[in-house]
Short mmCIF file of C-alpha atoms in Angstrom, two decimals:
data_model
loop_
_atom_site.label_atom_id
_atom_site.label_comp_id
_atom_site.label_asym_id
_atom_site.label_seq_id
_atom_site.Cartn_x
_atom_site.Cartn_y
_atom_site.Cartn_z
CA MET A 30 -39.83 36.91 2.65
CA ARG A 31 -40.37 36.82 -0.87
CA ARG A 32 -42.95 39.24 -2.10
CA THR A 33 -45.48 39.18 -5.01
CA THR A 34 -46.23 42.26 -6.99
CA VAL A 35 -49.27 43.22 -9.33
CA ALA A 36 -48.45 46.17 -11.33
CA LEU A 37 -51.47 48.22 -12.88
CA SER A 38 -49.38 50.90 -14.69
CA ALA A 39 -45.66 51.64 -15.18
CA THR A 40 -46.32 55.21 -14.13
CA ALA A 41 -47.98 54.18 -10.84
CA LEU A 42 -44.53 52.45 -9.84
CA LEU A 43 -43.33 55.98 -9.52
CA LEU A 44 -45.86 57.10 -6.95
CA PRO A 45 -45.42 57.03 -3.10
CA LEU A 46 -45.93 53.57 -1.49
CA SER A 47 -48.60 53.21 1.13
CA ALA A 48 -49.22 50.02 3.04
CA CYS A 49 -52.78 49.12 4.23
CA GLY A 50 -51.59 47.89 7.53
CA GLY A 51 -51.47 50.73 10.10
CA SER A 52 -51.21 53.71 7.55
CA ALA A 53 -53.60 56.20 5.74
CA GLU A 54 -55.94 54.97 2.98
CA ALA A 55 -53.98 55.40 -0.04
CA GLY A 56 -54.99 58.13 -2.52
CA SER A 57 -55.95 57.74 -6.10
CA GLY A 58 -53.10 56.47 -8.16
CA SER A 59 -50.88 55.33 -5.26
CA THR A 60 -49.50 51.84 -4.40
CA VAL A 61 -51.19 49.87 -1.87
CA THR A 62 -49.54 47.02 0.10
CA VAL A 63 -51.76 44.28 1.33
CA THR A 64 -50.12 42.29 3.88
CA VAL A 65 -51.41 38.68 4.33
CA GLY A 66 -50.29 36.45 7.40
CA TYR A 67 -50.60 32.83 6.85
CA GLN A 68 -49.22 29.52 8.00
CA SER A 69 -47.86 27.54 5.09
CA LYS A 70 -47.58 24.16 7.12
CA THR A 71 -50.85 24.42 8.65
CA ILE A 72 -52.36 22.94 5.39
CA ASN A 73 -55.90 23.18 6.02
CA THR A 74 -55.54 26.89 5.41
CA VAL A 75 -54.10 26.61 2.08
CA THR A 76 -56.84 28.03 0.03
CA ALA A 77 -56.32 31.42 1.94
CA GLY A 78 -52.37 30.82 2.26
CA THR A 79 -50.07 28.29 0.62
CA LEU A 80 -52.13 27.21 -2.41
CA LEU A 81 -53.79 30.76 -3.06
CA ARG A 82 -50.18 32.19 -3.06
CA SER A 83 -48.77 29.61 -5.45
CA LEU A 84 -51.77 29.97 -7.86
CA GLY A 85 -51.65 33.66 -7.80
CA TYR A 86 -55.52 34.07 -7.81
CA PHE A 87 -55.34 37.12 -5.43
CA GLU A 88 -52.70 39.16 -7.44
CA LYS A 89 -54.99 38.54 -10.56
CA GLN A 90 -58.14 39.60 -8.71
CA LEU A 91 -56.44 42.79 -7.66
CA ASN A 92 -54.94 43.39 -11.15
CA SER A 93 -58.76 43.32 -12.41
CA LEU A 94 -59.88 46.20 -9.94
CA HIS A 95 -58.71 48.86 -12.33
CA ASP A 96 -59.26 51.49 -9.63
CA GLY A 97 -56.12 53.42 -10.34
CA HIS A 98 -54.19 51.83 -7.68
CA THR A 99 -50.97 49.67 -8.14
CA TYR A 100 -51.20 46.69 -5.62
CA LYS A 101 -48.50 44.64 -3.93
CA VAL A 102 -49.07 41.55 -1.85
CA ASP A 103 -46.70 40.90 1.04
CA TRP A 104 -47.23 37.11 2.28
CA GLN A 105 -45.76 36.54 5.46
CA ASP A 106 -45.44 33.05 6.64
CA TYR A 107 -45.69 32.00 10.48
CA ALA A 108 -46.02 28.68 12.36
CA THR A 109 -48.91 29.28 14.42
CA GLY A 110 -51.84 31.92 14.63
CA ALA A 111 -50.47 33.69 17.64
CA PRO A 112 -47.94 36.02 15.96
CA ILE A 113 -50.46 36.79 13.07
CA THR A 114 -52.68 38.20 15.73
CA ALA A 115 -50.07 40.19 17.22
CA GLN A 116 -49.07 41.68 13.88
CA MET A 117 -52.59 42.22 13.20
CA THR A 118 -53.37 44.13 16.53
CA ALA A 119 -50.25 46.28 15.69
CA GLY A 120 -51.85 47.15 12.47
CA LYS A 121 -49.00 45.38 10.34
CA ILE A 122 -51.12 42.49 8.82
CA ASP A 123 -54.52 43.10 7.13
CA ILE A 124 -55.77 39.52 6.66
CA GLY A 125 -54.77 36.34 8.32
CA SER A 126 -55.77 32.82 8.56
CA MET A 127 -55.72 30.79 11.63
CA GLY A 128 -57.55 27.87 13.60
CA ASP A 129 -60.82 28.19 15.68
CA PHE A 130 -59.21 28.54 18.99
CA PRO A 131 -56.60 31.22 17.78
CA LEU A 132 -59.44 32.98 16.01
CA LEU A 133 -61.14 33.69 19.24
CA LEU A 134 -57.96 34.86 20.77
CA ASN A 135 -57.72 37.10 17.65
CA ALA A 136 -61.06 38.37 18.52
CA ALA A 137 -60.35 39.09 22.17
CA ARG A 138 -57.13 40.49 21.60
CA GLY A 139 -58.46 42.84 19.02
CA LYS A 140 -61.29 44.09 21.10
CA GLN A 141 -59.05 44.62 24.21
CA LEU A 142 -56.56 46.61 22.16
CA ASP A 143 -59.47 48.64 20.32
CA ARG A 144 -58.12 47.07 16.96
CA PRO A 145 -61.40 45.01 16.29
CA THR A 146 -60.97 41.97 13.71
CA HIS A 147 -63.78 39.76 11.95
CA LEU A 148 -64.00 36.41 11.02
CA VAL A 149 -64.90 36.72 7.14
CA SER A 150 -64.66 33.37 5.80
CA ALA A 151 -63.67 29.55 6.54
CA THR A 152 -61.09 27.67 5.02
CA GLY A 153 -60.83 23.74 5.70
CA TYR A 154 -62.98 22.09 8.49
CA ASN A 155 -63.76 18.68 9.81
CA LEU A 156 -67.11 18.28 11.54
CA ARG A 157 -66.01 15.48 13.97
CA GLY A 158 -62.71 17.39 15.11
CA GLY A 159 -60.57 14.92 13.06
CA LEU A 160 -57.96 17.85 12.18
CA ASN A 161 -56.19 17.43 15.66
CA THR A 162 -54.60 14.25 16.80
CA ILE A 163 -52.65 13.07 20.01
CA VAL A 164 -49.47 10.95 18.90
CA THR A 165 -46.79 9.15 20.66
CA ALA A 166 -43.53 7.72 19.73
CA ALA A 167 -43.72 4.86 17.38
CA ASP A 168 -42.41 2.40 20.04
CA SER A 169 -44.22 3.80 22.90
CA SER A 170 -46.13 1.54 25.20
CA LEU A 171 -48.93 3.94 25.67
CA THR A 172 -52.28 2.93 24.12
CA SER A 173 -54.82 5.16 25.55
CA LEU A 174 -55.49 8.64 27.00
CA LYS A 175 -55.48 7.27 30.48
CA ASP A 176 -52.03 6.27 30.00
CA LEU A 177 -51.07 9.96 29.80
CA LYS A 178 -51.69 10.74 33.52
CA GLY A 179 -48.59 11.94 35.27
CA LYS A 180 -46.75 12.06 31.59
CA LYS A 181 -45.12 14.94 29.62
CA VAL A 182 -47.31 16.13 26.70
CA SER A 183 -46.28 18.69 24.21
CA THR A 184 -48.79 21.18 22.69
CA SER A 185 -49.33 24.79 21.71
CA ILE A 186 -51.37 26.47 24.46
CA GLY A 187 -54.25 28.33 22.96
CA SER A 188 -54.25 26.28 19.62
CA ALA A 189 -57.11 24.07 18.37
CA ALA A 190 -54.71 21.08 19.26
CA ASP A 191 -54.44 22.26 22.92
CA GLY A 192 -58.49 22.50 23.00
CA THR A 193 -58.66 18.80 21.59
CA LEU A 194 -56.07 17.66 24.37
CA VAL A 195 -58.05 19.54 27.21
CA ARG A 196 -61.41 18.07 26.31
CA ALA A 197 -60.12 14.68 25.51
CA LEU A 198 -58.58 14.56 29.01
CA GLN A 199 -61.62 15.74 30.52
CA ARG A 200 -63.65 12.99 29.13
CA ALA A 201 -61.07 10.23 30.11
CA GLY A 202 -61.36 11.70 33.76
CA ILE A 203 -57.88 13.42 33.84
CA ASP A 204 -57.39 17.03 35.16
CA PRO A 205 -55.85 18.80 32.17
CA ASP A 206 -54.04 21.18 34.42
CA LYS A 207 -52.93 18.70 37.08
CA GLY A 208 -53.23 15.38 35.79
CA ILE A 209 -50.46 15.90 33.07
CA SER A 210 -47.17 17.84 32.70
CA LYS A 211 -48.00 20.25 29.76
CA LEU A 212 -45.27 21.68 27.79
CA ASN A 213 -46.03 24.90 25.79
CA GLN A 214 -44.18 24.31 22.46
CA GLN A 215 -44.27 25.27 18.81
CA PRO A 216 -45.28 22.41 16.65
CA ALA A 217 -41.75 21.76 15.09
CA VAL A 218 -40.13 21.88 18.60
CA GLY A 219 -42.81 19.39 19.99
CA ALA A 220 -42.18 17.08 17.22
CA SER A 221 -38.42 17.01 17.94
CA ALA A 222 -39.23 16.55 21.65
CA LEU A 223 -41.06 13.73 20.82
CA SER A 224 -38.62 12.21 18.67
CA ALA A 225 -36.02 12.86 21.31
CA GLY A 226 -37.91 11.26 24.03
CA SER A 227 -38.36 14.27 26.11
CA VAL A 228 -42.00 14.14 26.01
CA ASP A 229 -44.40 11.36 26.05
CA ALA A 230 -47.04 12.64 23.66
CA LEU A 231 -47.66 15.33 21.31
CA SER A 232 -51.17 17.07 20.70
CA GLN A 233 -50.92 18.96 17.40
CA PHE A 234 -53.02 20.12 14.40
CA VAL A 235 -52.42 19.38 10.81
CA ALA A 236 -49.99 18.44 9.30
CA TRP A 237 -47.85 17.50 12.28
CA PRO A 238 -49.45 14.03 13.31
CA GLY A 239 -49.88 12.72 9.80
CA LEU A 240 -46.15 13.89 8.92
CA LEU A 241 -44.65 12.05 12.05
CA ALA A 242 -46.71 8.99 11.25
CA PHE A 243 -45.80 9.06 7.80
CA GLN A 244 -42.10 9.15 8.55
CA GLY A 245 -42.46 6.24 11.16
CA LYS A 246 -41.70 8.40 14.11
CA ALA A 247 -44.96 8.40 15.59
CA LYS A 248 -48.37 6.58 16.07
CA ALA A 249 -51.56 7.91 16.77
CA LEU A 250 -52.95 7.72 20.36
CA TYR A 251 -56.08 9.82 20.16
CA ASP A 252 -58.26 10.63 17.12
CA GLY A 253 -59.80 14.35 17.56
CA ALA A 254 -63.02 13.14 15.74
CA ARG A 255 -63.69 11.01 18.92
CA LEU A 256 -65.01 14.41 20.42
CA ASN A 257 -67.50 14.73 17.59
CA LEU A 258 -67.18 18.60 17.64
CA PRO A 259 -66.53 20.54 14.64
CA THR A 260 -62.87 22.13 14.18
CA PHE A 261 -61.97 24.56 11.53
CA HIS A 262 -59.78 27.25 10.40
CA GLY A 263 -61.07 30.55 8.87
CA VAL A 264 -59.82 34.03 7.63
CA THR A 265 -59.71 37.00 9.83
CA ALA A 266 -59.36 40.62 8.65
CA ARG A 267 -58.97 43.81 10.62
CA GLU A 268 -62.00 45.78 10.97
CA ASP A 269 -60.52 49.05 9.73
CA PHE A 270 -58.98 47.50 6.71
CA ALA A 271 -62.14 46.02 5.68
CA ARG A 272 -63.91 49.26 5.93
CA GLN A 273 -61.19 51.27 3.93
CA HIS A 274 -60.63 48.63 1.35
CA PRO A 275 -63.94 46.66 1.00
CA ALA A 276 -62.98 46.04 -2.65
CA VAL A 277 -59.51 44.46 -1.76
CA LEU A 278 -61.17 42.19 0.93
CA GLU A 279 -63.64 40.97 -1.66
CA ALA A 280 -60.92 40.34 -4.30
CA PHE A 281 -59.11 38.17 -1.68
CA LEU A 282 -62.32 36.15 -0.87
CA LYS A 283 -63.01 35.63 -4.65
CA ALA A 284 -59.56 34.55 -5.06
CA GLN A 285 -59.87 32.19 -1.96
CA ALA A 286 -63.06 30.60 -3.76
CA GLN A 287 -61.31 29.96 -6.88
CA ALA A 288 -58.31 28.44 -4.87
CA THR A 289 -60.93 26.16 -3.25
CA ASP A 290 -62.51 25.19 -6.49
CA TYR A 291 -59.06 24.39 -7.72
CA LEU A 292 -58.11 22.12 -4.71
CA ASN A 293 -61.65 20.39 -4.92
CA GLY A 294 -61.14 19.83 -8.85
CA HIS A 295 -57.54 18.97 -8.91
CA PRO A 296 -56.56 17.47 -5.51
CA VAL A 297 -53.36 15.35 -6.41
CA THR A 298 -51.94 18.60 -8.29
CA ALA A 299 -52.98 20.70 -5.42
CA ALA A 300 -51.23 18.56 -2.98
CA GLU A 301 -48.06 18.64 -5.12
CA LYS A 302 -48.24 22.15 -5.24
CA VAL A 303 -48.48 22.58 -1.51
CA ALA A 304 -45.71 20.01 -1.12
CA GLU A 305 -43.49 21.95 -3.36
CA ALA A 306 -44.08 25.17 -1.52
CA THR A 307 -43.75 23.83 2.11
CA GLY A 308 -41.36 20.81 1.80
CA LEU A 309 -43.99 18.55 3.11
CA PRO A 310 -44.48 15.14 1.51
CA ALA A 311 -47.36 15.29 -1.10
CA GLU A 312 -48.65 12.05 0.60
CA VAL A 313 -49.07 13.80 3.85
CA VAL A 314 -50.69 16.86 2.39
CA TYR A 315 -52.99 14.49 0.26
CA LEU A 316 -54.07 12.90 3.60
CA TYR A 317 -55.56 15.91 5.03
CA ASN A 318 -56.75 17.78 1.60
CA GLY A 319 -57.28 15.09 -0.76
CA ALA A 320 -60.60 14.01 -2.51
CA HIS A 321 -61.63 12.12 0.68
CA GLY A 322 -59.05 13.69 3.02
CA ILE A 323 -59.60 14.89 6.62
CA ALA A 324 -60.54 18.58 5.71
CA THR A 325 -63.42 19.56 3.96
CA PHE A 326 -62.88 23.05 2.11
CA SER A 327 -65.51 25.83 1.73
CA PRO A 328 -65.24 29.52 2.43
CA ALA A 329 -68.97 29.71 3.53
CA LEU A 330 -69.29 30.58 7.39
CA ALA A 331 -71.77 27.66 7.91
CA PRO A 332 -73.97 28.19 11.31
CA ARG A 333 -72.50 24.63 12.54
CA LEU A 334 -69.03 26.11 12.60
CA VAL A 335 -70.20 29.37 14.45
CA SER A 336 -71.82 27.37 16.73
CA ALA A 337 -68.64 25.24 17.44
CA LEU A 338 -66.77 28.68 17.79
CA LYS A 339 -69.07 29.46 20.72
CA GLN A 340 -68.63 26.27 22.53
CA ASP A 341 -64.83 26.78 22.28
CA VAL A 342 -65.02 30.08 24.24
CA SER A 343 -65.57 28.00 27.53
CA VAL A 344 -62.30 25.94 26.91
CA LEU A 345 -60.38 29.17 26.72
CA LYS A 346 -61.99 30.73 29.58
CA SER A 347 -61.18 27.91 31.92
CA ALA A 348 -57.58 27.94 30.84
CA LYS A 349 -57.74 31.69 31.75
CA LEU A 350 -56.43 32.64 28.23
CA THR A 351 -59.30 34.94 27.73
CA GLY A 352 -62.68 36.33 29.19
CA ASP A 353 -66.11 36.37 27.31
CA ILE A 354 -66.15 36.74 23.74
CA ASP A 355 -68.98 38.04 21.67
CA VAL A 356 -68.84 35.52 18.74
CA ASP A 357 -71.65 36.90 16.92
CA SER A 358 -70.26 40.31 16.58
CA PHE A 359 -66.94 38.74 15.54
CA VAL A 360 -68.22 36.81 12.76
CA ASP A 361 -69.07 38.85 9.67
CA ASP A 362 -70.08 37.17 6.51
CA GLN A 363 -71.08 40.58 4.53
CA TYR A 364 -67.93 40.41 2.33
CA VAL A 365 -67.91 36.71 1.62
CA LYS A 366 -71.45 36.69 0.62
CA LYS A 367 -70.92 39.83 -1.69
CA ALA A 368 -67.70 38.24 -3.14
CA LEU A 369 -69.45 34.97 -3.93
CA GLY A 370 -72.74 36.33 -4.82
CA THR A 371 -75.24 33.54 -5.98
CA SER A 372 -72.86 30.65 -5.35
CA TYR A 373 -72.63 31.38 -1.62
CA ALA A 374 -75.78 29.56 -0.92
CA LYS A 375 -74.44 26.43 -2.64
CA ARG A 376 -71.21 26.62 -0.98
CA LEU A 377 -72.99 26.96 2.37
CA ALA A 378 -74.82 23.60 1.71
CA THR A 379 -71.28 21.98 1.05
CA SER A 380 -71.03 18.70 2.97
CA PRO A 381 -67.97 16.24 3.20
CA PRO A 382 -67.53 13.58 0.67
CA PRO A 383 -68.63 9.94 1.54
CA ALA A 384 -65.69 8.15 3.41
CA ALA A 385 -63.83 6.05 0.98
CA SER A 386 -60.50 3.89 0.69
CA GLU A 387 -58.10 5.62 -1.60
CA VAL A 388 -54.83 4.51 -3.21
CA TRP A 389 -52.25 6.74 -4.92
CA PRO A 390 -50.31 4.63 -7.51
CA ARG A 391 -46.60 5.39 -8.07
CA GLY A 392 -46.33 7.79 -11.03
CA SER A 393 -49.85 8.57 -11.33
CA GLU A 394 -51.56 11.86 -11.49
CA LYS A 395 -54.94 10.49 -10.28
CA THR A 396 -55.94 8.23 -7.24
CA LEU A 397 -58.15 5.24 -7.28
CA SER A 398 -61.25 5.08 -4.68
CA TYR A 399 -62.83 1.92 -3.26
CA LYS A 400 -66.09 1.32 -1.43
CA SER A 401 -64.43 -0.81 1.10
CA PRO A 402 -61.20 -1.53 2.81
CA GLU A 403 -60.98 -4.95 1.57
CA GLN A 404 -61.21 -3.80 -1.98
CA LEU A 405 -58.31 -1.40 -1.42
CA LEU A 406 -56.22 -4.14 0.45
CA ALA A 407 -56.80 -6.49 -2.60
CA TYR A 408 -55.33 -4.01 -4.79
CA LEU A 409 -52.53 -3.23 -2.54
CA ALA A 410 -51.58 -6.99 -2.26
CA ALA A 411 -51.50 -7.20 -5.91
CA HIS A 412 -49.38 -4.05 -6.56
CA GLN A 413 -47.07 -3.72 -3.55
CA ASP A 414 -44.31 -2.28 -5.48
CA GLY A 415 -46.25 0.24 -7.31
CA ILE A 416 -48.01 2.27 -4.28
CA ARG A 417 -47.06 5.65 -3.36
CA ALA A 418 -49.62 6.13 -0.68
CA ALA A 419 -52.66 4.50 0.48
CA TYR A 420 -55.45 5.84 2.65
CA VAL A 421 -58.44 4.19 4.96
CA PRO A 422 -61.21 5.92 6.78
CA ASP A 423 -61.45 4.77 10.55
CA SER A 424 -64.41 2.49 10.63
CA THR A 425 -65.83 4.42 13.73
CA THR A 426 -65.09 8.12 13.13
CA GLY A 427 -64.32 8.35 9.42
CA THR A 428 -60.73 9.85 9.93
CA LEU A 429 -58.62 8.93 6.94
CA TRP A 430 -55.44 7.53 7.82
CA PHE A 431 -52.41 5.79 6.20
CA ALA A 432 -53.40 2.22 5.53
CA ASP A 433 -50.04 0.80 6.68
CA LYS A 434 -50.21 2.81 9.83
CA ALA A 435 -53.79 1.82 10.77
CA VAL A 436 -54.90 -0.78 13.49
CA TRP A 437 -56.54 -3.41 11.69
CA VAL A 438 -59.51 -5.66 12.87
CA ALA A 439 -60.54 -8.82 11.40
CA ASP A 440 -64.24 -9.37 12.11
CA GLY A 441 -65.36 -12.56 10.02
CA ASP A 442 -64.70 -11.64 6.40
CA ARG A 443 -64.63 -8.08 7.24
CA LEU A 444 -61.33 -5.99 7.68
CA LEU A 445 -61.69 -2.86 9.62
CA PRO A 446 -59.16 -0.04 9.97
CA PHE A 447 -58.87 2.29 12.98
CA VAL A 448 -56.57 5.37 13.58
CA THR A 449 -55.86 4.38 17.16
CA PRO A 450 -55.48 1.31 19.44
CA ALA A 451 -58.25 2.58 21.76
CA THR A 452 -61.03 2.95 19.10
CA ALA A 453 -60.08 -0.52 17.87
CA LYS A 454 -60.52 -1.90 21.31
CA ASP A 455 -63.74 -0.34 21.79
CA TYR A 456 -64.89 -2.11 18.67
CA LEU A 457 -63.59 -5.41 19.93
CA SER A 458 -65.30 -5.07 23.06
CA ALA A 459 -68.63 -4.67 21.45
CA HIS A 460 -67.93 -7.50 18.72
CA GLY A 461 -67.12 -10.95 20.01
CA GLY A 462 -65.10 -12.92 17.76
CA ALA A 463 -63.21 -9.89 16.43
CA ARG A 464 -59.65 -9.70 16.88
CA THR A 465 -56.71 -7.35 15.82
CA VAL A 466 -54.27 -8.34 12.96
CA SER A 467 -50.97 -6.82 11.56
CA TYR A 468 -51.19 -4.95 8.39
CA ARG A 469 -49.29 -7.58 6.72
CA GLU A 470 -51.96 -10.24 7.88
CA ALA A 471 -54.74 -7.96 6.46
CA LEU A 472 -53.17 -7.53 3.30
CA GLU A 473 -52.78 -11.74 3.15
CA ARG A 474 -56.57 -12.04 4.05
CA ALA A 475 -57.66 -9.48 1.43
CA SER A 476 -55.52 -11.37 -1.37
#
């Protein structure tokens, strides 16, 4: 694991090393190691993980404390939130980032073991739930949730994607415990299982659904935004760490805010940085984290996100993964409010950018936005050899998707994109005369 160091003085390096995680508070002049657990490929946490690390903002903030300590940052990368929670409750990780359902498990586990943690900021969110998607193999005959009855479905139990699967199945009239055969797998394992044909569907969080669709290995079956329930990721910190080192936690939150501003101000460059650090295609990163991407980024703990977290508790309880959770005592916004000062209110009022179609021309460091899918298709038809990626928002949910992977509907002169066949079918049922068309036909009609 690569470690990043911030040295305040040469002589301080000769003094004893004391880690924040699980050890006594460092004395004046000692070296303090801050251990951060993050998920590099869960790319709507990048402002508290992958992007933040690549920009070095946290180290710079620590360097500016000038409190007589030497600080070292140990970045530890995990695939899901569960191992981060395990390490936090063992006193080995000080700050971690994870999704909403894992955050609740983090709260429950911390209380159970008398090692309390607190939600101190948010990272990326989608107010409708579009960060989670259920996908099937590219050549699958499945077209709706009801087709999953009796089928094998891979997910990571206790994750936000599992929560989406449970809620979606319930709405479709399928018992999430008995109606399907659920396999509890890590995202990468589930993706491989889908490609190998050993499971019929995969319910996962970012960036796996988009990645598999981009690679031509999967197609969307269910858009999590159909639930119309917020889903988000956030930052959790150990209570003892926050009390002993409030200035360090505030430095982290200031750095997170800087990374958020960088991502919002330079979305293409940020996508390239995250792609370089993770090995994910930049086109997939941009799908979620772009100017009109599926995720909106703000560190503010908005009431609507906290409210959504409270609604999530019942899902975890029904799955017997946890008991009651006091969400209000878990949420602690004092540190982020102090870190961001007067800018906090403005960030609290952050709202998702309006949906827009977007194209990323090959060789360009900027994208082009269009008010309608027809305008984007017209551009694509005239520049088919010069396109790196093209994105369109679902006409019902607003979830961004790759234009060439979307389900297209022609309704008179209008060309409407949808993430899934089921959403398109719902539109067709309500609009006589509309029909589905291939992507190629959509391009031809637009040109």
